[in-house]
PDB file of C-alpha atoms in Angstrom:
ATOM      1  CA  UNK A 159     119.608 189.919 126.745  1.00  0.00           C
ATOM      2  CA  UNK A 160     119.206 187.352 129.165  1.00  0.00           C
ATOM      3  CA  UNK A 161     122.847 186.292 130.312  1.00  0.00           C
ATOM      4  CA  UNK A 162     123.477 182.651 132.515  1.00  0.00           C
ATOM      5  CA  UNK A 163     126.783 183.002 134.360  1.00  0.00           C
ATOM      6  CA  UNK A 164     128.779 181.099 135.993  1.00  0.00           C
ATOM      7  CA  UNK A 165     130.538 181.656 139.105  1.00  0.00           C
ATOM      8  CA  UNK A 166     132.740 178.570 139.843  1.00  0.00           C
ATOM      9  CA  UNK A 167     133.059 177.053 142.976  1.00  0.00           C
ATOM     10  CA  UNK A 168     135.135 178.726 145.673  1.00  0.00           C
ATOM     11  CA  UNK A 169     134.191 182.310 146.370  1.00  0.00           C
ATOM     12  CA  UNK A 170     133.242 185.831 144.796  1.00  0.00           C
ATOM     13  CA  UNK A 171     136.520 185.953 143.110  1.00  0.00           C
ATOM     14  CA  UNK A 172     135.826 182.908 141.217  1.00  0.00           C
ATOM     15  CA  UNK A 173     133.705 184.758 138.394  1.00  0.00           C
ATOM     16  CA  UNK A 174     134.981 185.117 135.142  1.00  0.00           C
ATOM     17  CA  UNK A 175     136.431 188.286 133.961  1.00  0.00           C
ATOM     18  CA  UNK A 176     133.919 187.845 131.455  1.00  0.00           C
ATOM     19  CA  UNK A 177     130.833 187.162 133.643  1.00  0.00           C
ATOM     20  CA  UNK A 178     131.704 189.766 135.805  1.00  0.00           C
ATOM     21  CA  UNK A 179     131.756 192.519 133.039  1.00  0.00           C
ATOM     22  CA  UNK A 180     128.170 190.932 132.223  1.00  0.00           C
ATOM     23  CA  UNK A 181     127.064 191.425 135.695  1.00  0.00           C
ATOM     24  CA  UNK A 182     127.831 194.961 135.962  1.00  0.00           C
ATOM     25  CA  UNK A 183     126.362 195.822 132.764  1.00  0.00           C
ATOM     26  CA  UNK A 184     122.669 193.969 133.962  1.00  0.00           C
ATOM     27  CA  UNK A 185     119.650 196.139 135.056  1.00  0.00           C
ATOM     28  CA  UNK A 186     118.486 192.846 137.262  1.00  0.00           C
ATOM     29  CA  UNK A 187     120.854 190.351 138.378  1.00  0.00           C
ATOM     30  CA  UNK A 188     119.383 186.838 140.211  1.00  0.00           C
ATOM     31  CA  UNK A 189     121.475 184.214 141.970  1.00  0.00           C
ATOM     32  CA  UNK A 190     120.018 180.997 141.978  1.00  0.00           C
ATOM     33  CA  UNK A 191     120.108 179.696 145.481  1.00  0.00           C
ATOM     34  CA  UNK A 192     119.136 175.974 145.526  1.00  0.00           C
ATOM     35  CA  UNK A 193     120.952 173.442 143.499  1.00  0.00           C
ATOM     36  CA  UNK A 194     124.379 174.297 144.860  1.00  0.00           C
ATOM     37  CA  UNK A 195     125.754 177.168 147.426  1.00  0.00           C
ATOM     38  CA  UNK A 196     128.808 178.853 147.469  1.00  0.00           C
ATOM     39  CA  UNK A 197     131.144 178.919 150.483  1.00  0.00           C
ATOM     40  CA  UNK A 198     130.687 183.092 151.002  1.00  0.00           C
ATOM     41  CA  UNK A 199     127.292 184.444 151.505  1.00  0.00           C
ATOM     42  CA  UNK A 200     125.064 186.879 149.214  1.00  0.00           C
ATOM     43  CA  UNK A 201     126.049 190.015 151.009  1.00  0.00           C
ATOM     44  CA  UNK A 202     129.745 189.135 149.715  1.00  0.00           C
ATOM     45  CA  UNK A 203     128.971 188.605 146.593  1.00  0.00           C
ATOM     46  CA  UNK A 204     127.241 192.104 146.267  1.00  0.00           C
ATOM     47  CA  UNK A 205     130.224 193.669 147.428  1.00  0.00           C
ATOM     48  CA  UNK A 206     132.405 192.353 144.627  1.00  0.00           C
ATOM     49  CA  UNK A 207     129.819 192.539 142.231  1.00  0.00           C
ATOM     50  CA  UNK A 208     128.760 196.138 143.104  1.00  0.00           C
ATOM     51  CA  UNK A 209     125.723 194.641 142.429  1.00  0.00           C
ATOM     52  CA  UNK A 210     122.217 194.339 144.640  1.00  0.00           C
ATOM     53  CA  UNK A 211     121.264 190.455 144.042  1.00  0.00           C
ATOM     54  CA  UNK A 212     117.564 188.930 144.140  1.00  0.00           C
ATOM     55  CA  UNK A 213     117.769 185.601 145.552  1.00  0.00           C
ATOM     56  CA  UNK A 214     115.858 183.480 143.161  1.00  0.00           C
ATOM     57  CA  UNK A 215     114.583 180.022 144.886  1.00  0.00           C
ATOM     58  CA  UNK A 216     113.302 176.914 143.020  1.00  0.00           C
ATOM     59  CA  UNK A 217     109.344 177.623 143.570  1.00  0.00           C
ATOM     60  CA  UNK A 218     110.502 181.553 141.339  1.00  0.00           C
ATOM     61  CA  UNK A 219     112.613 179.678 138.637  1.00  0.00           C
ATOM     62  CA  UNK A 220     110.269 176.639 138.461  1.00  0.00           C
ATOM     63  CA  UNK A 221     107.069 178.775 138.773  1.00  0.00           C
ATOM     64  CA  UNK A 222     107.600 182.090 137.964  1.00  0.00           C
ATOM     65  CA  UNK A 223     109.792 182.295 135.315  1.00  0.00           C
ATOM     66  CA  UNK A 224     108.073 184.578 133.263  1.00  0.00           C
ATOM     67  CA  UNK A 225     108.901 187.032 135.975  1.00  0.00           C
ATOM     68  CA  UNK A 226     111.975 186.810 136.324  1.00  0.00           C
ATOM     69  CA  UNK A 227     112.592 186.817 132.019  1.00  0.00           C
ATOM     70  CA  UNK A 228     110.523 190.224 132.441  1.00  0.00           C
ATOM     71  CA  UNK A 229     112.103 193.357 130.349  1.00  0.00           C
ATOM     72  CA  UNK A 230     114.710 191.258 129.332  1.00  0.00           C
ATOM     73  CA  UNK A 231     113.626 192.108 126.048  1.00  0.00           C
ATOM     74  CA  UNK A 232     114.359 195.422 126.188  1.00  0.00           C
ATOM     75  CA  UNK A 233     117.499 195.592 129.287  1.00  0.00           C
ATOM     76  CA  UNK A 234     119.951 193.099 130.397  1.00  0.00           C
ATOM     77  CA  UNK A 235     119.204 190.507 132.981  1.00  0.00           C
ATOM     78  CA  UNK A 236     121.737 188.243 134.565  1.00  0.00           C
ATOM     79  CA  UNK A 237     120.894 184.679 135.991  1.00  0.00           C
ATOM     80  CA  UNK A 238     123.994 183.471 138.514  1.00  0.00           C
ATOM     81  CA  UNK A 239     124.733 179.699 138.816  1.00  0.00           C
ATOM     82  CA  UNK A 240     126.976 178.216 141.137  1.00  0.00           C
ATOM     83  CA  UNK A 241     129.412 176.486 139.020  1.00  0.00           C
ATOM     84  CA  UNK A 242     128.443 176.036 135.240  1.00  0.00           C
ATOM     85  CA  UNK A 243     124.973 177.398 134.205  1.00  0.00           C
ATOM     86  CA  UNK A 244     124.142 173.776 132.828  1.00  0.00           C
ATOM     87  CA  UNK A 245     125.075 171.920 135.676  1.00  0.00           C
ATOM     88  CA  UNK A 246     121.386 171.843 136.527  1.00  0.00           C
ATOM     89  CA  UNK A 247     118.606 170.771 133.547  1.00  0.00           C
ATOM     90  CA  UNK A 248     116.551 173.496 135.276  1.00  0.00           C
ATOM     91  CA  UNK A 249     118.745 176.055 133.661  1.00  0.00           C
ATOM     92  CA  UNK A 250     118.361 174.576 130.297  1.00  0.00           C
ATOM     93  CA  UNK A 251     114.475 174.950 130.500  1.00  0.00           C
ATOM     94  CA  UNK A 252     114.965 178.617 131.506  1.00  0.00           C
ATOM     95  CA  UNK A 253     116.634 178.954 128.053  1.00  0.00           C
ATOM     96  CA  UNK A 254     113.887 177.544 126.421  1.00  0.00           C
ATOM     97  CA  UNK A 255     111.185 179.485 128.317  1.00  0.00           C
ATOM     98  CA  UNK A 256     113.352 182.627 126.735  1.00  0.00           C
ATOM     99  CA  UNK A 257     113.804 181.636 123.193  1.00  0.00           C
ATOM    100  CA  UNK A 258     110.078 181.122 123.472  1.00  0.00           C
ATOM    101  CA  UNK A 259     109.949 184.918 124.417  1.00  0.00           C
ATOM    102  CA  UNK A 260     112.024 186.116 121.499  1.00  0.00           C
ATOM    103  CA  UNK A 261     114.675 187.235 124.297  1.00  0.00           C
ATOM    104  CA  UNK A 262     118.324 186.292 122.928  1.00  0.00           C
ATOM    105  CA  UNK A 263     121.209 184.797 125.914  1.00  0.00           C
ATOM    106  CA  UNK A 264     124.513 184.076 126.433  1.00  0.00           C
ATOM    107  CA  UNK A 265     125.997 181.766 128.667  1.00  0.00           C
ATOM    108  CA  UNK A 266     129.330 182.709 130.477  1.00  0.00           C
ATOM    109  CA  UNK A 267     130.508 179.286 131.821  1.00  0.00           C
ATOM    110  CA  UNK A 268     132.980 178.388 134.287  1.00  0.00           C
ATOM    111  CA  UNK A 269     134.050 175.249 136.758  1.00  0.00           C
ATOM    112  CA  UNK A 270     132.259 173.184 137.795  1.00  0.00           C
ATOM    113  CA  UNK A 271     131.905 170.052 140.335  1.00  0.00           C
ATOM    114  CA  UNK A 272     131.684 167.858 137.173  1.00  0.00           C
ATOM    115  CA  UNK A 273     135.169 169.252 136.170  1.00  0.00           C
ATOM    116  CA  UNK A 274     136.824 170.493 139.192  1.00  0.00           C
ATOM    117  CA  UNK A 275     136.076 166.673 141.010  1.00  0.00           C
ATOM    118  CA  UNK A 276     139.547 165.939 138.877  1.00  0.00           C
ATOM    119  CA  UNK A 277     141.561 167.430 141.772  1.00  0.00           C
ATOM    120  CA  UNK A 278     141.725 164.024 143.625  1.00  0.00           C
ATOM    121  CA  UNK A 279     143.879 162.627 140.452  1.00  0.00           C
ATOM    122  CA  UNK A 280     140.893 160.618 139.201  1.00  0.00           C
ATOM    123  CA  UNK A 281     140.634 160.967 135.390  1.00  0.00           C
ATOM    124  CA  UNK A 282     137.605 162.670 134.237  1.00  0.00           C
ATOM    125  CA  UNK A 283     137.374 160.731 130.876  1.00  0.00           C
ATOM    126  CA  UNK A 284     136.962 157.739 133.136  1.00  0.00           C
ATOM    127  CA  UNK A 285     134.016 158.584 135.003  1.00  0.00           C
ATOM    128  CA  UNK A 286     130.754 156.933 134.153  1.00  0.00           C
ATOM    129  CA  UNK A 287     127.214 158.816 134.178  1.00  0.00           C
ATOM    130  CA  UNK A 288     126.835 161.245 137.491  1.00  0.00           C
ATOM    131  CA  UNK A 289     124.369 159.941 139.853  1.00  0.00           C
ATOM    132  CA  UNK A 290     122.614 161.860 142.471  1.00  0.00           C
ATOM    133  CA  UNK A 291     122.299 160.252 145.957  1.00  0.00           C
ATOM    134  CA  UNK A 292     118.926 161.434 147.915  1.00  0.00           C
ATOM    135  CA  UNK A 293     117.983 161.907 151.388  1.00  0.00           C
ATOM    136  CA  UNK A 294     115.897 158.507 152.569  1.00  0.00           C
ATOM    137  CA  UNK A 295     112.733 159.408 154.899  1.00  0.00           C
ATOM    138  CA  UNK A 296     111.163 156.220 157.200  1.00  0.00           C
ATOM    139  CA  UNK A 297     108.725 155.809 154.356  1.00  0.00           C
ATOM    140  CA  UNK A 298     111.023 156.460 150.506  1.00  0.00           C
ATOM    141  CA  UNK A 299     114.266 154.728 150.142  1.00  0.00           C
ATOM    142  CA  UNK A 300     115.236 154.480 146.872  1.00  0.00           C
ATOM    143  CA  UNK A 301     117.968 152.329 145.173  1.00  0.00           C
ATOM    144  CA  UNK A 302     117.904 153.253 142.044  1.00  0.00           C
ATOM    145  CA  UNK A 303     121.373 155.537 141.914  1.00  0.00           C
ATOM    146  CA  UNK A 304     123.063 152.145 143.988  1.00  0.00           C
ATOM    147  CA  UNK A 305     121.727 150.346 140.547  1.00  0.00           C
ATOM    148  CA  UNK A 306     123.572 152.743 138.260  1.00  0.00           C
ATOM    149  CA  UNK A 307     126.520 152.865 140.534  1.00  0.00           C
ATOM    150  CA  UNK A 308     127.157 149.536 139.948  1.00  0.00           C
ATOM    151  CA  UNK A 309     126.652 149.428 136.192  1.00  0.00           C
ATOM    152  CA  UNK A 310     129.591 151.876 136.044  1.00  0.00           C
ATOM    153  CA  UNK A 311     131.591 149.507 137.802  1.00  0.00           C
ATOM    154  CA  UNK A 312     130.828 147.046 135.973  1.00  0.00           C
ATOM    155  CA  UNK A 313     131.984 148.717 132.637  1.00  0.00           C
ATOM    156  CA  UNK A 314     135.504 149.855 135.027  1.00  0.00           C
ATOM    157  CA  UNK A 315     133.781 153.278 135.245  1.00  0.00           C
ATOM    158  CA  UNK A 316     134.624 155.660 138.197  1.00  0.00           C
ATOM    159  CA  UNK A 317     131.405 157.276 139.701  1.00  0.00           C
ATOM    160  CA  UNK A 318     130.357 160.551 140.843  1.00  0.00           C
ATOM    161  CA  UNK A 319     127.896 161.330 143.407  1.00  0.00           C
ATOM    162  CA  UNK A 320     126.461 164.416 143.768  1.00  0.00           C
ATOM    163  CA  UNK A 321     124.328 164.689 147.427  1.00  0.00           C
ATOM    164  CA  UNK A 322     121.572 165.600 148.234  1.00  0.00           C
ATOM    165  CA  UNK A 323     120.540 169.330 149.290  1.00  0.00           C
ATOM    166  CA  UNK A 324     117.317 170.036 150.980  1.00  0.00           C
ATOM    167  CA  UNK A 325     116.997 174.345 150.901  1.00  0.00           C
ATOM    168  CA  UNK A 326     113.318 176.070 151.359  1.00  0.00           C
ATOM    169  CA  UNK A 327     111.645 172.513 151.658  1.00  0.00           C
ATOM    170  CA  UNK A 328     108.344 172.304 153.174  1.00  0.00           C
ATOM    171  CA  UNK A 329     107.059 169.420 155.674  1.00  0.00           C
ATOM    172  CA  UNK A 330     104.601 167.160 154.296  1.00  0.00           C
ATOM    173  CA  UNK A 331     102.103 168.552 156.816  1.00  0.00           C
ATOM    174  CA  UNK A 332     102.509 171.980 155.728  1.00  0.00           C
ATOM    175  CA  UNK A 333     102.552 171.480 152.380  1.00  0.00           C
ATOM    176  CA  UNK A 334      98.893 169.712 152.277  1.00  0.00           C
ATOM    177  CA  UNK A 335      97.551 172.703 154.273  1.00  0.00           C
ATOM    178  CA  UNK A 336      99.419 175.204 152.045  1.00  0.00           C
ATOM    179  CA  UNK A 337     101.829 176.852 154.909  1.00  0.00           C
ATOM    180  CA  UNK A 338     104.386 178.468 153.111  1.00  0.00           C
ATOM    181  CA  UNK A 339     107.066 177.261 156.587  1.00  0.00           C
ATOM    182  CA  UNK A 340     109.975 175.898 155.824  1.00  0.00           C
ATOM    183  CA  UNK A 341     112.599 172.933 157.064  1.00  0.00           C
ATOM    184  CA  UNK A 342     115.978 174.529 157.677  1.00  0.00           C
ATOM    185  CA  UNK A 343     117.973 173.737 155.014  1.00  0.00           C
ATOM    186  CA  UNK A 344     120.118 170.273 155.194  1.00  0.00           C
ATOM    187  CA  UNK A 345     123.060 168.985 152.876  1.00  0.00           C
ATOM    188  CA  UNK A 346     124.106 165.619 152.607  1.00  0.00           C
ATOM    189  CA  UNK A 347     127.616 164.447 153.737  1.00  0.00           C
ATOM    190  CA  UNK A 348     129.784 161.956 152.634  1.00  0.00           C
ATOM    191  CA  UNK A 349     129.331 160.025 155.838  1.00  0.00           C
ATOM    192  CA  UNK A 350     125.625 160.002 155.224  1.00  0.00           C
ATOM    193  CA  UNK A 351     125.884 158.939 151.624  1.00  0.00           C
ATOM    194  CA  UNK A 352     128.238 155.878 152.334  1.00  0.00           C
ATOM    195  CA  UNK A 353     125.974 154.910 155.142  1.00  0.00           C
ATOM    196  CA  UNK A 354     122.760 154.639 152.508  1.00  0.00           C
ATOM    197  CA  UNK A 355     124.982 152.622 150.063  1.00  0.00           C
ATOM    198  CA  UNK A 356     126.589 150.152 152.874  1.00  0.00           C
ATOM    199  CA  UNK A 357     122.545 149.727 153.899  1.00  0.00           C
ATOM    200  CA  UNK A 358     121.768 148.626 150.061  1.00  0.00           C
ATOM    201  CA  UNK A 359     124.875 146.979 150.362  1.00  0.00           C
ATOM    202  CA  UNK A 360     123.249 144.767 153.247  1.00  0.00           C
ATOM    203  CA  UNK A 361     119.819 144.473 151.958  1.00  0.00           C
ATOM    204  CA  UNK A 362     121.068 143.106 148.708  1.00  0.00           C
ATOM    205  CA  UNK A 363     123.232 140.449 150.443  1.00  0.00           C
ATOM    206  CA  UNK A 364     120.216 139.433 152.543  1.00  0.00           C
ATOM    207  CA  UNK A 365     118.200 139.216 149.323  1.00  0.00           C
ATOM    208  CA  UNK A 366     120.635 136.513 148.058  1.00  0.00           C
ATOM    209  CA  UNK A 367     122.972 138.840 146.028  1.00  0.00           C
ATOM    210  CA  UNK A 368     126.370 139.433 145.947  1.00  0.00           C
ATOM    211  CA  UNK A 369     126.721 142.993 145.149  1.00  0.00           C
ATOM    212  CA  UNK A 370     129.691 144.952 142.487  1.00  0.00           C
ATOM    213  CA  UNK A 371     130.417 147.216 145.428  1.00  0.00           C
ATOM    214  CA  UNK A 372     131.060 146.259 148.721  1.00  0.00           C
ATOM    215  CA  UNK A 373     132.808 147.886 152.177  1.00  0.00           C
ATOM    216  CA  UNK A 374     136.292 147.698 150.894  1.00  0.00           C
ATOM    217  CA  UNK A 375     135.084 149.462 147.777  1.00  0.00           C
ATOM    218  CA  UNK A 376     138.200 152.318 147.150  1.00  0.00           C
ATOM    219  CA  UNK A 377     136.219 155.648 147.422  1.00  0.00           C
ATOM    220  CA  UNK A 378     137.010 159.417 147.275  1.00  0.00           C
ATOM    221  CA  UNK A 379     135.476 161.683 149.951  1.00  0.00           C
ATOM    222  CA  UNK A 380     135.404 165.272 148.611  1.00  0.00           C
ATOM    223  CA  UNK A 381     134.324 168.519 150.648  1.00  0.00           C
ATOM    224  CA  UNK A 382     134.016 172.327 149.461  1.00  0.00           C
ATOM    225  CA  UNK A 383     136.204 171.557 146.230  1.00  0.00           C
ATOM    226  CA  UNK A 384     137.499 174.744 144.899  1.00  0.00           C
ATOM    227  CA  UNK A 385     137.551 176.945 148.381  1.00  0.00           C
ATOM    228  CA  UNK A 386     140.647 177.918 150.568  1.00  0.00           C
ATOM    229  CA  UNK A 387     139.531 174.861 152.605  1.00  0.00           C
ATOM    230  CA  UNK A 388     138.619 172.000 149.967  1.00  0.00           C
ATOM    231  CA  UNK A 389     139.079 168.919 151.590  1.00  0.00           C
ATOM    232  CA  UNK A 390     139.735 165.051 149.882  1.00  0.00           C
ATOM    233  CA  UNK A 391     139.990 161.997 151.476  1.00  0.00           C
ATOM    234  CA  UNK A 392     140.688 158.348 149.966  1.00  0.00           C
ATOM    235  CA  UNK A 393     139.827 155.175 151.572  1.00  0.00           C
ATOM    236  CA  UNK A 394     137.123 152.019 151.912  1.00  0.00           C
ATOM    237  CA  UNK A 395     133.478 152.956 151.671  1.00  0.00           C
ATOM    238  CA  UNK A 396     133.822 151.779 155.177  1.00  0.00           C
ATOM    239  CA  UNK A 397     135.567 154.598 156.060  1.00  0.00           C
ATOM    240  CA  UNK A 398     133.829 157.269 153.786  1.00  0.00           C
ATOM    241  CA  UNK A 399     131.201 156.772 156.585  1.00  0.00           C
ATOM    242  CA  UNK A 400     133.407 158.052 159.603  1.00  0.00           C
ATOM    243  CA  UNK A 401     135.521 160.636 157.840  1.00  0.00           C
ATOM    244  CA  UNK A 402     135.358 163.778 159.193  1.00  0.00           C
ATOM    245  CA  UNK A 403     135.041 166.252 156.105  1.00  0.00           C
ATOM    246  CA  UNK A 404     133.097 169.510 157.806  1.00  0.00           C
ATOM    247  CA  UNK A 405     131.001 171.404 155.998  1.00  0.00           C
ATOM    248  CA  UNK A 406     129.168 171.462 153.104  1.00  0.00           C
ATOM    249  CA  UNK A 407     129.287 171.482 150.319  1.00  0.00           C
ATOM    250  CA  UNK A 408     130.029 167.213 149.795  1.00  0.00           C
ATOM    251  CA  UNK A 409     130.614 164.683 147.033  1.00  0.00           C
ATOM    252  CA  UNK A 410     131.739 161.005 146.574  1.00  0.00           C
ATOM    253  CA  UNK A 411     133.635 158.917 144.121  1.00  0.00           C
ATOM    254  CA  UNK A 412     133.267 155.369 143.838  1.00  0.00           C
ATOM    255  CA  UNK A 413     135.700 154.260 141.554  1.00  0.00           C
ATOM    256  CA  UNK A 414     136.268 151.768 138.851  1.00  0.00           C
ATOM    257  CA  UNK A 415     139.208 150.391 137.119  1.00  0.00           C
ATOM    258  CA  UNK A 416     142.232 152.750 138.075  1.00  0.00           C
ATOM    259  CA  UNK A 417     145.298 153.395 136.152  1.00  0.00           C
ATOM    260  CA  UNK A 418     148.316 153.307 138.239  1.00  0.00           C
ATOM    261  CA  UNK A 419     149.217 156.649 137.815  1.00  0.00           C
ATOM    262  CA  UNK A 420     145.658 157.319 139.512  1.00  0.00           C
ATOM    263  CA  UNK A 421     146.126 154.700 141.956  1.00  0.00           C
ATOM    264  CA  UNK A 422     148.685 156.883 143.441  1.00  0.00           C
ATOM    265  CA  UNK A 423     147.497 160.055 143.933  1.00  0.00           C
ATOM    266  CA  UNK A 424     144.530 158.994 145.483  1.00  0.00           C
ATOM    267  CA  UNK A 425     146.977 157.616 147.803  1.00  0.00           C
ATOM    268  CA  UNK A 426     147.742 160.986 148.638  1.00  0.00           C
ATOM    269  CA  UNK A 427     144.421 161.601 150.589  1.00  0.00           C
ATOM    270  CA  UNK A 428     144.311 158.142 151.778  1.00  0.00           C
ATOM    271  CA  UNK A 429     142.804 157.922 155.479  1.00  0.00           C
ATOM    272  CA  UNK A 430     144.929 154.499 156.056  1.00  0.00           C
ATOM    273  CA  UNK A 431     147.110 153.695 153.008  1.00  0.00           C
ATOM    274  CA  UNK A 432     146.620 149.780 153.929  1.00  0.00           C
ATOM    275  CA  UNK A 433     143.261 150.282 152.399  1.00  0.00           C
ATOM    276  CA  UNK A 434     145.242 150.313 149.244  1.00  0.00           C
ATOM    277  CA  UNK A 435     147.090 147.712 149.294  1.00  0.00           C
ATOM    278  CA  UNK A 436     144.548 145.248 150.372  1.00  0.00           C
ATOM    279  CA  UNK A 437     141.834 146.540 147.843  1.00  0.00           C
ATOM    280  CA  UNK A 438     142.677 148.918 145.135  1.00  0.00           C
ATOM    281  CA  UNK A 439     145.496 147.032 143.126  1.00  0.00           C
ATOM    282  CA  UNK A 440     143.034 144.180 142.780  1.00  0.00           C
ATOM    283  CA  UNK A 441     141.252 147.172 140.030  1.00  0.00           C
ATOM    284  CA  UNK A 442     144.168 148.273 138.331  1.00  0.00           C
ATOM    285  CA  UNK A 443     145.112 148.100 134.274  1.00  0.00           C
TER     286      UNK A 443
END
């Protein structure tokens, strides 16, 4: 049996009851260690697992996945996710790749960004599709999310943006000469993510448009949701891009059409409460 688990977003302790009884029972257990991270390393993990854990990178689960589906035919094997086991479409081709195999799974889910971003009062029925927001380079910056973004907007859709994370990623250099070196790894903030959209922002003006989303667009800055230390903060896009929210992991809401009711618990984070009333009650119903 191949089992996908989920362990939520905060710490060890986050693991289901369920997935935990799963993970004790495994002969292999692998935690997938580049589409999200946790806020506790591996090492505590294995102590509340009781459980040794093989680290399993993108270039394994993209690659080799027919090693790490080995014998789990005939024993169990666990694959741990960092908040739901289909948060990523990786996961889902994993799946396939076993059913292919003849090896039967079971996925143990838990929370996830996709759910958990509710915390800031935001109502999850009124979010439009997730876009990811990606690191620009001096040579690749794409627009495309900004596009989507505004589409949502448009159709008085809140937004959320998951950021960009760049773990076990080789230079361009090294890559054409085959060095298996490595960047250190780098995760996108909030600050860095409104400063890309207030650059589209610009560009688009200076290409004669007048954009959906502007400075004084109400966002929602959100940092390490679902650990001791989970931080929020509510204010103008503008201000997304000074906010001091720490370390990662980060996300951002751009909202839509807000309801009253979650017009004021955003106000609860707010970084200036003025923001508010100059912008926000222009988008309510």
């Amino acid at each position: 049996m191949l089992y996908l688990v989920g362990l939520g977003l905060g710490d060890a302790t986050d693991i289901t009851v369920k997935g935990l009884e799963a993970v004790r029972r495994c002969r292999r257990v692998y935690l997938e260690a580049y589409t999200s991270v946790l806020t506790v390393g591996k090492e505590a993990l294995e102590e509340f697992y009781g459980k040794e854990l093989i680290l399993a990178d993108r270039e394994m689960v993209e690659q080799e996945a027919d090693s790490l589906l080995k014998e789990a035919d005939v024993c169990d094997v666990a694959f741990l996710v960092v908040g739901d086991p289909f948060g990523a479409t990786t996961h889902s081709d994993l799946v396939l790749r076993a059913v292919k195999l003849g090896i039967p799974y079971k996925v143990i889910h838990n929370a996830s960004i996709m759910n958990a971003v509710g915390c800031c009062g935001l109502q999850l029925y009124n979010f439009g599709e997730t876009v990811s927001i990606v690191f620009w380079t001096d040579t690749w910056k794409p627009e495309s999310f900004f596009d989507k973004i505004e589409k949502n907007r448009q159709n008085g859709m809140h937004t959320l943006c998951l950021l960009d994370i760049k773990v076990k990623e080789q230079s361009l250099e090294n890559l054409m000469k085959g060095r298996k070196i490595y960047e250190p790894p780098r995760y996108m903030s909030v600050n860095q993510a409104a400063e890309q959209l207030l650059a589209i922002i610009q560009n688009r003006r200076f290409q004669g448009e007048k954009p959906e989303i502007t400075e004084n667009t109400i966002c929602v800055g959100l940092a390490r949701v679902g650990a001791l230390d989970e931080k929020i903060a509510s204010g103008t896009l503008q201000q997304m891009s000074t906010v001091e929210l720490g370390a990662p992991l980060h996300s951002l809401i751009v909202t839509g059409t807000m309801h009253p009711l979650e017009l004021e618990m955003l106000k609860l984070f707010s970084v200036d409460s003025s923001s508010f009333e100059n912008n926000a009650c222009q988008r309510t119903t």
